[in-house]
Coordinates of N, CA, C and O in Angstrom, one line a residue:
X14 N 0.8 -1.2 0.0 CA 0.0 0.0 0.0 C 0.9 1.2 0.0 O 1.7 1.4 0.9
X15 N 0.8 2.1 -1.1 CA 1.6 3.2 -0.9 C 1.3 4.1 0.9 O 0.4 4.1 1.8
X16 N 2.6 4.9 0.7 CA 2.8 5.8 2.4 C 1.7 6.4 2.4 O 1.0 6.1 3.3
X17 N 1.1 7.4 1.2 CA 0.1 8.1 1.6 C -1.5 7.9 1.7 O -2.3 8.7 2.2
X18 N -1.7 6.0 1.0 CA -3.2 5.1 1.4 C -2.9 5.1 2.6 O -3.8 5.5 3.4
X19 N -1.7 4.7 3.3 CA -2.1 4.1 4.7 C -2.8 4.5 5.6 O -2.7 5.6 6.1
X20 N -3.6 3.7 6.1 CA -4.7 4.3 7.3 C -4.0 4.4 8.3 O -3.0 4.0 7.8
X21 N -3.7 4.8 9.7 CA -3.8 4.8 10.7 C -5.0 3.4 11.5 O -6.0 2.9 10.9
X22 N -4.4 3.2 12.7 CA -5.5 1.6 12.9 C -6.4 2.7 13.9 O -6.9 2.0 14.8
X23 N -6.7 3.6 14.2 CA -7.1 4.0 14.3 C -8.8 4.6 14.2 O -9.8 4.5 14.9
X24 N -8.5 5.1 12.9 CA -9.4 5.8 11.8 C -10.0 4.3 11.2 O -11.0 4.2 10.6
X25 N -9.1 3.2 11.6 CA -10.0 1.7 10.9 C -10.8 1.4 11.7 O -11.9 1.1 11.3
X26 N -10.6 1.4 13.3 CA -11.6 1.1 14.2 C -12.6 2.1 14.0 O -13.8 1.7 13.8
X27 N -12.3 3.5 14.1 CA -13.5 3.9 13.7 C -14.7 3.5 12.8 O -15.8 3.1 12.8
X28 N -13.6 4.0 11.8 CA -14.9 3.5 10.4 C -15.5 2.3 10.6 O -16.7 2.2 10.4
X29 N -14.6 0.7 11.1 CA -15.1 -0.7 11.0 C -15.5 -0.7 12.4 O -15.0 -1.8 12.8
X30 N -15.8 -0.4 13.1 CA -15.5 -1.0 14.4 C -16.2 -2.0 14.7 O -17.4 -1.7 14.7
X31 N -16.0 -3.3 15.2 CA -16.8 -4.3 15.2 C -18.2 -4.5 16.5 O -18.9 -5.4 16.6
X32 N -18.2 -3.6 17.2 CA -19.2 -3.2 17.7 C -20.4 -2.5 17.1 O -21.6 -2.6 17.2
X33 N -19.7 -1.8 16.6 CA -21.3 -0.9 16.3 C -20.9 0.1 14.6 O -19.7 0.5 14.4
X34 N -21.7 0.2 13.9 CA -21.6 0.8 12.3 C -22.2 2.2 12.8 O -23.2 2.5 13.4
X35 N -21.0 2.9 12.4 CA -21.3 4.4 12.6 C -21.3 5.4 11.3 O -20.5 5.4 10.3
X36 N -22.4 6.2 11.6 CA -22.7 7.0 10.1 C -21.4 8.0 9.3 O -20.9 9.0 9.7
X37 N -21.2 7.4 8.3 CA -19.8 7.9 7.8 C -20.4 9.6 8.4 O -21.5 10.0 8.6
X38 N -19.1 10.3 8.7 CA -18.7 12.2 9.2 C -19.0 12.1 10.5 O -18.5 13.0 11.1
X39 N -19.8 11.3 11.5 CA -20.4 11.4 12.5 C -19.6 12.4 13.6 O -20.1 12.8 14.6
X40 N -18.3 12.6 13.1 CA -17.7 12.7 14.5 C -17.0 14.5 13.9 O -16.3 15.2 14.6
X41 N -17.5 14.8 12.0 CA -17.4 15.9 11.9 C -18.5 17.1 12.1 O -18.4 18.3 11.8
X42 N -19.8 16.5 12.6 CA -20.8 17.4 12.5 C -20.6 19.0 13.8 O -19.9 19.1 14.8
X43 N -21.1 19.5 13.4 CA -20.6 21.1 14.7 C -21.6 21.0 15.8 O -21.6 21.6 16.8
X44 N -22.6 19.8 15.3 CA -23.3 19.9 16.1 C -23.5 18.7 17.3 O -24.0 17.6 17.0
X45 N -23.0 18.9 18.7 CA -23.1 18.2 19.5 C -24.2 17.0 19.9 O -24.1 15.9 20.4
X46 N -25.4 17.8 19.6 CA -27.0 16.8 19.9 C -27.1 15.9 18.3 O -27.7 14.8 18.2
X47 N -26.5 16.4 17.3 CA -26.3 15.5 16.2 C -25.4 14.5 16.2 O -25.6 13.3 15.8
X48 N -24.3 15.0 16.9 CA -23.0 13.6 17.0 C -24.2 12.8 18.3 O -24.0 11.5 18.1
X49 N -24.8 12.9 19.0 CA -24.7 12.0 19.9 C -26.3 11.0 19.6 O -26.6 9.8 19.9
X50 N -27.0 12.1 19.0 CA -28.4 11.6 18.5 C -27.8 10.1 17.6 O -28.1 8.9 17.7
X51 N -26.6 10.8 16.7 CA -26.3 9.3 15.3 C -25.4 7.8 16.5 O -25.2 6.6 16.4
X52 N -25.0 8.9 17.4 CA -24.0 7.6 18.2 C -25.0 6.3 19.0 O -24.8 5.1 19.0
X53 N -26.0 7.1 19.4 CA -27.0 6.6 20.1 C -28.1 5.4 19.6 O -28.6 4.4 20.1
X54 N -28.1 6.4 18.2 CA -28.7 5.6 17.2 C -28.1 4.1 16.5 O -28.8 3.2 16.2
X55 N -26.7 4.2 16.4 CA -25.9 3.1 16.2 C -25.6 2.5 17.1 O -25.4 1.3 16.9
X56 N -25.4 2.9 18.3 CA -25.6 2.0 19.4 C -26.9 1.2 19.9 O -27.0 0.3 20.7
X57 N -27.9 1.8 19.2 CA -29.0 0.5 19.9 C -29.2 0.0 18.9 O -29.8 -1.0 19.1
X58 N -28.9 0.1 17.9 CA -29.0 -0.9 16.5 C -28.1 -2.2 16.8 O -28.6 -3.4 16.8
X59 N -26.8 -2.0 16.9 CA -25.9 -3.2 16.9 C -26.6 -4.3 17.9 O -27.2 -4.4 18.9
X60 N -26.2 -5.2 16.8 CA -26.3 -6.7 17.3 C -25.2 -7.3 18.0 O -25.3 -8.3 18.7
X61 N -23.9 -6.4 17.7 CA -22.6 -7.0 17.8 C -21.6 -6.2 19.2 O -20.4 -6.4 19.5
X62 N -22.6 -5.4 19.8 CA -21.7 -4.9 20.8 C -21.8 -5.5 22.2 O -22.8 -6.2 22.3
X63 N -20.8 -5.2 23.4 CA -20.5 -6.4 24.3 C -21.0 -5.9 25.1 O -21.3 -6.7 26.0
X64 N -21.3 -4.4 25.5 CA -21.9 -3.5 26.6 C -23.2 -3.2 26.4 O -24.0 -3.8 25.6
X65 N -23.6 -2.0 27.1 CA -25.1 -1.2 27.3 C -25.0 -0.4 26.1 O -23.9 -0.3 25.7
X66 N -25.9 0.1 25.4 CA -26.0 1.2 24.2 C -25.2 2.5 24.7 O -24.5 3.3 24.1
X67 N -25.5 2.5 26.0 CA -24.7 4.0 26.4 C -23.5 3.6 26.1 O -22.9 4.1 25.1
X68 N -23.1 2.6 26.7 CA -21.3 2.6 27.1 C -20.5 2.2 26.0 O -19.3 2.3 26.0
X69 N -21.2 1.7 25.0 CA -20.9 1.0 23.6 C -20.2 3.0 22.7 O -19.1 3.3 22.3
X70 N -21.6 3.7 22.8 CA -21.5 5.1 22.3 C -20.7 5.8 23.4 O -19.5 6.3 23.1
X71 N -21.2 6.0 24.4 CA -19.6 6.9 24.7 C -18.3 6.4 24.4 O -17.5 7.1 23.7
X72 N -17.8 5.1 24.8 CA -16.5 5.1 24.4 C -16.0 5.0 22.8 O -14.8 4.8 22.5
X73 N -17.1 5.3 21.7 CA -16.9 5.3 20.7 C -16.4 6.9 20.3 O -15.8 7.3 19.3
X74 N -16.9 7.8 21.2 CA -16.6 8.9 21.7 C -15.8 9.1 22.2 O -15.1 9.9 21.5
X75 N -15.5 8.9 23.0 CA -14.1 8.8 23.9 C -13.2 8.6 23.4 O -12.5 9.5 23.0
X76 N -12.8 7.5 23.1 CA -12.1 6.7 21.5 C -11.6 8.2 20.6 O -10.7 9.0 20.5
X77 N -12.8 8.0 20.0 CA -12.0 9.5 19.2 C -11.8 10.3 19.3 O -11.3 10.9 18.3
X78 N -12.0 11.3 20.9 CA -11.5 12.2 21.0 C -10.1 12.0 21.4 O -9.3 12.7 20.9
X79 N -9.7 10.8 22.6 CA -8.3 10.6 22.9 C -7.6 9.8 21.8 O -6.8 9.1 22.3
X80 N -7.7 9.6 20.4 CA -7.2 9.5 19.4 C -6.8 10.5 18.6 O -5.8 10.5 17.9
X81 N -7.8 11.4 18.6 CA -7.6 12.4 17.7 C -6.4 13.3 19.1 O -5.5 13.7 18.4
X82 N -6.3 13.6 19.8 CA -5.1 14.5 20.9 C -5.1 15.7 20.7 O -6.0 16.5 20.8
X83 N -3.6 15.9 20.2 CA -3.3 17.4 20.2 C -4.1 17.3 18.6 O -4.1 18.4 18.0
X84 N -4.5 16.6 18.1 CA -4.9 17.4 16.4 C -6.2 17.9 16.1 O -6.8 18.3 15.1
X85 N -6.5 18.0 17.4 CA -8.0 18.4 17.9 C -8.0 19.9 18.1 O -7.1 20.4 18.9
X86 N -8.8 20.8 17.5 CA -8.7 22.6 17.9 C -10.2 22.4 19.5 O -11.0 21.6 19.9
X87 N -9.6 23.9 19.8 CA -10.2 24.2 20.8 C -11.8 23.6 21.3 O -12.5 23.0 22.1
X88 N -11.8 24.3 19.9 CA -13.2 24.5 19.6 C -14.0 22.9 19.1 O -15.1 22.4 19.4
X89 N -13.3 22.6 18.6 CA -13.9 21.2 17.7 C -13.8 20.3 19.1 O -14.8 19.6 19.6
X90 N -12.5 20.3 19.7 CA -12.9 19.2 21.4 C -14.1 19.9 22.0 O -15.1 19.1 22.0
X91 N -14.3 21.1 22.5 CA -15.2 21.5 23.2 C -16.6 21.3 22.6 O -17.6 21.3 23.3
X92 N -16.7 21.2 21.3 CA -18.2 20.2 20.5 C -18.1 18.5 20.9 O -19.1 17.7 21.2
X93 N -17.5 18.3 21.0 CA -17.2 16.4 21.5 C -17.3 16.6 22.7 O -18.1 15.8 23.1
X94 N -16.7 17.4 23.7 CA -17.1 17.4 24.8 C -18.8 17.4 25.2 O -19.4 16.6 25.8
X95 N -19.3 18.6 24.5 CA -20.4 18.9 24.8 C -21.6 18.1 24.2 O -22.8 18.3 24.3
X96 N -20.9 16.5 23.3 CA -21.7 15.5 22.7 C -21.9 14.6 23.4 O -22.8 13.7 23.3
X97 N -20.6 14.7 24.8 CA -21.0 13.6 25.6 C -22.2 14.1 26.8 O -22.8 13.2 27.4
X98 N -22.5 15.2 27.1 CA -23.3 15.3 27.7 C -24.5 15.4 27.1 O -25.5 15.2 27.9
X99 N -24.8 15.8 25.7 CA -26.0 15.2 25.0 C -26.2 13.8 25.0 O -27.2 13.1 25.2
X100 N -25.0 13.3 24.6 CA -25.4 11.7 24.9 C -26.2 11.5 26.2 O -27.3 10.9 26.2
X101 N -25.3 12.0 27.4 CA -25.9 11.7 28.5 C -27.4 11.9 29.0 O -28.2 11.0 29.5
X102 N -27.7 13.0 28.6 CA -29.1 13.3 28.2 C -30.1 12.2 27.7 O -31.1 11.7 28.3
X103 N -29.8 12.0 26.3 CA -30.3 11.1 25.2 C -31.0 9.9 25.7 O -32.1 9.4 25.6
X104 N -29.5 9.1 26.7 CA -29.9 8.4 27.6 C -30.9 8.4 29.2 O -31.3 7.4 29.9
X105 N -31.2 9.7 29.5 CA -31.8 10.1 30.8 C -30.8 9.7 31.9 O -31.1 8.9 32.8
X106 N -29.7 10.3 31.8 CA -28.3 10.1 32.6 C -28.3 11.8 32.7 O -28.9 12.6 32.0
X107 N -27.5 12.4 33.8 CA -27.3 13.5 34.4 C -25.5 14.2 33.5 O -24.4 13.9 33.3
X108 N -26.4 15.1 33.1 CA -25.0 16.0 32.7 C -24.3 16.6 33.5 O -24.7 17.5 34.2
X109 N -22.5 15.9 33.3 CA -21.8 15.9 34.2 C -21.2 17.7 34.6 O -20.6 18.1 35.6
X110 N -21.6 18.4 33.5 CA -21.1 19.6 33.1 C -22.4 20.9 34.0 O -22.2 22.1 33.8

């Protein structure tokens, strides 16, 4: 595979991840109740994940924000941040924020 196909295993778990099929951009939208509405939604769909729908979606969340690190702007972590407490929501769980 040339240097510049190569994936990161990263960006493969995302896209494949064998828990749960997540909507290709999900994790580019600006909108926080959007990332967490499609996470939510892919999480209770899966047949294939080993936890709760919550815990399946947040750490798919989690996952990519401590993947993505320093290449993350201010602004774009502080929308993922603010997706996990819509998640939290979504689920009738207390926002930690």
């Amino acid at each position: 595979m040339p240097k510049n196909k190569k994936k990161k295993w990263s960006q493969d778990v995302t896209e494949h991840s064998d828990a749960m099929d997540l909507k290709e951009g999900v994790f580019k939208s600006k909108s926080p109740k959007k990332i967490a509405d499609s996470l939510k939604h892919s999480a209770e769909e899966s047949h294939r994940r080993k936890s709760s729908p919550f815990r399946s979606a947040m750490s798919m969340l989690n996952f990519y924000i401590n993947r993505a690190g320093d290449q993350l702007s201010k602004s774009r972590r502080a929308t993922l941040e603010k997706a996990k407490d819509e998640l939290r929501k979504d689920f009738g769980r207390e926002p930690k924020h």
